Amino acid sequence: MNKSLEKLFENGLIMRTKDVPIPEKIKTTSILLDYILQGGLNTRRISQIYGQTGAGKTTLCACIANNALKQYPEKYILYIDTEQRASIDWLGQFIEDTSRILFMQPSVIEEVGNNVREIVNSGIELSMIILDSVAGAGTARSFDKDLNIAQVGGASMAIGAMLRVLAPICNKNNICFLLVNQARDVIGGY
């Protein structure tokens, strides 16, 4: 083998295909959904659940989180509550061990990437991160605007930047990142 190529392998700059980590699966509690997803949600990946208001997106996330806690008994779940309305009593109906749920209630979405990086770098092991919800995430820019000005798609750049930071962190640390988003018929208003 070429010595230059071998040195790149040794330095960890590149890897052989046999060394690429394979995502694990976390069951969703839905037999049909697990079948469609070929076993459940992938770790090392970012997934999104979206639907109409009241469709059960957060409930599904809580059920998946319960399965993740069972599958990884030494790890925690990070629940990012951008809507500032999570209820541990309500989540406790679906999650058996709520003591392993860590909450973050950021003022703006720009805080999330750096805060998650700090949590992971501190040595806290996460099996899953749930961001509930994309639509409820405020941005630093939105706080500077007049409330009468529509913020259609205002969070997309901030969310994109956050995901670019978190994708490699999730891959390296075997974390499933689950986004909750709303499907709306009318954009720009509730």
Short mmCIF file of C-alpha atoms in Angstrom, two decimals:
data_model
loop_
_atom_site.label_atom_id
_atom_site.label_comp_id
_atom_site.label_asym_id
_atom_site.label_seq_id
_atom_site.Cartn_x
_atom_site.Cartn_y
_atom_site.Cartn_z
CA MET A 1 0.00 0.00 0.00
CA ASN A 2 1.09 3.54 -0.67
CA LYS A 3 2.97 4.95 2.39
CA SER A 4 1.19 8.31 2.10
CA LEU A 5 -2.17 6.56 2.17
CA GLU A 6 -1.18 4.41 5.14
CA LYS A 7 -0.08 7.52 7.04
CA LEU A 8 -3.51 9.10 6.45
CA PHE A 9 -5.16 5.99 7.95
CA GLU A 10 -2.80 6.04 10.95
CA ASN A 11 -3.46 9.73 11.63
CA GLY A 12 -7.22 9.15 11.56
CA LEU A 13 -7.71 11.56 8.68
CA ILE A 14 -9.46 8.89 6.61
CA MET A 15 -10.85 5.43 7.37
CA ARG A 16 -11.49 2.26 5.51
CA THR A 17 -15.08 1.46 4.57
CA LYS A 18 -15.11 -1.45 7.02
CA ASP A 19 -14.38 1.02 9.84
CA VAL A 20 -17.26 3.42 9.12
CA PRO A 21 -19.58 3.25 12.16
CA ILE A 22 -22.95 1.63 11.53
CA PRO A 23 -25.95 3.38 13.11
CA GLU A 24 -27.89 1.46 15.74
CA LYS A 25 -31.71 1.48 15.81
CA ILE A 26 -34.05 2.79 18.52
CA LYS A 27 -37.56 1.33 18.32
CA THR A 28 -40.43 3.80 17.96
CA THR A 29 -43.16 1.69 19.70
CA SER A 30 -45.03 1.47 16.38
CA ILE A 31 -44.63 -1.88 14.64
CA LEU A 32 -45.54 -0.33 11.29
CA LEU A 33 -43.19 2.64 11.69
CA ASP A 34 -40.35 0.38 12.83
CA TYR A 35 -40.96 -1.80 9.76
CA ILE A 36 -40.87 1.24 7.44
CA LEU A 37 -37.70 2.51 9.15
CA GLN A 38 -36.13 -0.96 8.96
CA GLY A 39 -35.98 -1.40 12.72
CA GLY A 40 -36.46 2.07 14.19
CA LEU A 41 -34.76 5.46 14.24
CA ASN A 42 -31.06 5.58 13.47
CA THR A 43 -28.51 6.74 15.98
CA ARG A 44 -25.72 8.91 14.53
CA ARG A 45 -28.38 10.68 12.44
CA ILE A 46 -30.81 13.59 12.52
CA SER A 47 -34.46 12.64 11.99
CA GLN A 48 -37.61 14.71 11.89
CA ILE A 49 -41.18 14.02 12.96
CA TYR A 50 -43.69 16.47 11.58
CA GLY A 51 -47.44 16.75 11.39
CA GLN A 52 -50.43 18.88 12.25
CA THR A 53 -50.86 20.40 15.70
CA GLY A 54 -52.23 17.81 18.11
CA ALA A 55 -51.23 14.82 15.94
CA GLY A 56 -49.17 13.17 18.71
CA LYS A 57 -45.64 14.14 17.67
CA THR A 58 -44.45 14.88 21.21
CA THR A 59 -46.14 11.74 22.52
CA LEU A 60 -44.31 9.66 19.92
CA CYS A 61 -41.03 11.34 20.89
CA ALA A 62 -41.64 10.50 24.55
CA CYS A 63 -42.29 6.84 23.69
CA ILE A 64 -39.12 6.70 21.61
CA ALA A 65 -37.19 8.38 24.44
CA ASN A 66 -38.45 5.71 26.85
CA ASN A 67 -37.12 3.01 24.50
CA ALA A 68 -33.77 4.83 24.22
CA LEU A 69 -33.46 4.97 28.01
CA LYS A 70 -34.10 1.21 28.20
CA GLN A 71 -31.69 0.46 25.37
CA TYR A 72 -28.91 2.67 26.81
CA PRO A 73 -29.32 2.44 30.63
CA GLU A 74 -26.12 4.43 31.29
CA LYS A 75 -27.07 7.37 29.06
CA TYR A 76 -29.37 10.40 29.26
CA ILE A 77 -31.91 12.07 26.97
CA LEU A 78 -31.59 15.80 26.30
CA TYR A 79 -35.01 17.40 25.76
CA ILE A 80 -34.72 20.85 24.18
CA ASP A 81 -37.98 22.67 24.88
CA THR A 82 -38.00 25.67 22.53
CA GLU A 83 -41.71 26.19 23.13
CA GLN A 84 -41.09 26.59 26.88
CA ARG A 85 -44.04 24.39 27.78
CA ALA A 86 -42.81 20.88 28.50
CA SER A 87 -44.43 19.14 31.46
CA ILE A 88 -42.48 16.45 33.28
CA ASP A 89 -45.77 15.17 34.74
CA TRP A 90 -47.17 14.68 31.25
CA LEU A 91 -43.92 13.16 29.88
CA GLY A 92 -43.86 10.86 32.92
CA GLN A 93 -46.93 9.10 31.56
CA PHE A 94 -44.77 7.75 28.72
CA ILE A 95 -41.24 7.77 30.18
CA GLU A 96 -40.58 5.38 33.05
CA ASP A 97 -37.33 6.98 34.31
CA THR A 98 -37.73 10.75 34.07
CA SER A 99 -34.65 11.25 36.28
CA ARG A 100 -32.52 10.63 33.16
CA ILE A 101 -34.19 13.39 31.15
CA LEU A 102 -32.15 16.59 30.99
CA PHE A 103 -34.04 19.75 30.01
CA MET A 104 -32.83 22.76 28.08
CA GLN A 105 -35.11 25.74 27.49
CA PRO A 106 -33.10 28.07 25.26
CA SER A 107 -34.22 31.63 24.70
CA VAL A 108 -33.05 31.43 21.09
CA ILE A 109 -32.09 28.57 18.78
CA GLU A 110 -28.56 29.92 18.34
CA GLU A 111 -27.79 28.81 21.93
CA VAL A 112 -28.49 25.15 21.22
CA GLY A 113 -25.44 24.08 19.16
CA ASN A 114 -22.85 25.44 21.59
CA ASN A 115 -24.77 24.25 24.65
CA VAL A 116 -25.09 20.69 23.32
CA ARG A 117 -21.40 20.69 22.41
CA GLU A 118 -20.57 21.77 25.99
CA ILE A 119 -22.81 19.04 27.47
CA VAL A 120 -21.23 16.31 25.32
CA ASN A 121 -17.68 17.60 25.94
CA SER A 122 -18.34 17.58 29.70
CA GLY A 123 -18.58 13.79 29.54
CA ILE A 124 -22.35 13.42 29.89
CA GLU A 125 -23.39 10.59 27.60
CA LEU A 126 -26.56 11.10 25.58
CA SER A 127 -28.49 8.48 23.63
CA MET A 128 -30.97 10.95 22.18
CA ILE A 129 -31.60 14.66 21.74
CA ILE A 130 -35.16 15.82 21.13
CA LEU A 131 -35.76 19.36 19.87
CA ASP A 132 -39.43 20.23 20.41
CA SER A 133 -40.09 22.13 18.28
CA VAL A 134 -38.48 23.65 15.21
CA ALA A 135 -41.50 25.89 14.65
CA GLY A 136 -41.39 27.10 18.26
CA ALA A 137 -37.73 28.08 18.11
CA GLY A 138 -37.09 31.78 18.43
CA THR A 139 -34.02 33.36 16.89
CA ALA A 140 -31.75 36.14 18.09
CA ARG A 141 -32.73 38.08 14.98
CA SER A 142 -36.45 37.77 15.76
CA PHE A 143 -35.92 39.48 19.13
CA ASP A 144 -34.59 42.52 17.29
CA LYS A 145 -37.62 42.82 15.00
CA ASP A 146 -40.95 44.51 15.48
CA LEU A 147 -43.55 41.91 16.51
CA ASN A 148 -45.83 43.05 13.69
CA ILE A 149 -43.32 41.95 11.04
CA ALA A 150 -43.88 38.37 9.89
CA GLN A 151 -40.95 36.05 10.45
CA VAL A 152 -41.71 33.56 7.69
CA GLY A 153 -38.85 31.07 7.56
CA GLY A 154 -36.83 33.22 9.96
CA ALA A 155 -35.43 30.28 11.89
CA SER A 156 -34.23 28.27 8.87
CA MET A 157 -30.72 29.75 8.73
CA ALA A 158 -30.24 29.37 12.49
CA ILE A 159 -31.58 25.79 12.44
CA GLY A 160 -29.30 24.96 9.49
CA ALA A 161 -26.25 26.33 11.33
CA MET A 162 -27.20 24.39 14.48
CA LEU A 163 -27.59 21.13 12.53
CA ARG A 164 -24.21 21.60 10.83
CA VAL A 165 -22.63 21.81 14.30
CA LEU A 166 -24.60 18.92 15.77
CA ALA A 167 -24.49 16.36 12.92
CA PRO A 168 -20.83 15.40 13.51
CA ILE A 169 -21.34 15.41 17.30
CA CYS A 170 -24.26 13.00 16.94
CA ASN A 171 -22.32 10.77 14.56
CA LYS A 172 -19.22 10.63 16.74
CA ASN A 173 -21.16 9.99 19.97
CA ASN A 174 -23.84 7.57 18.65
CA ILE A 175 -26.67 10.02 19.41
CA CYS A 176 -30.10 10.04 17.75
CA PHE A 177 -31.20 13.66 17.14
CA LEU A 178 -34.95 14.00 16.72
CA LEU A 179 -36.56 17.22 15.51
CA VAL A 180 -40.27 17.90 16.01
CA ASN A 181 -41.84 20.17 13.42
CA GLN A 182 -45.33 21.35 12.51
CA ALA A 183 -47.01 21.00 9.15
CA ARG A 184 -49.04 24.09 8.42
CA ASP A 185 -51.50 25.00 5.68
CA VAL A 186 -50.73 28.72 6.13
CA ILE A 187 -47.15 29.89 6.50
CA GLY A 188 -46.54 33.02 8.52
CA GLY A 189 -49.50 32.80 10.88
CA TYR A 190 -51.20 30.58 13.37
#
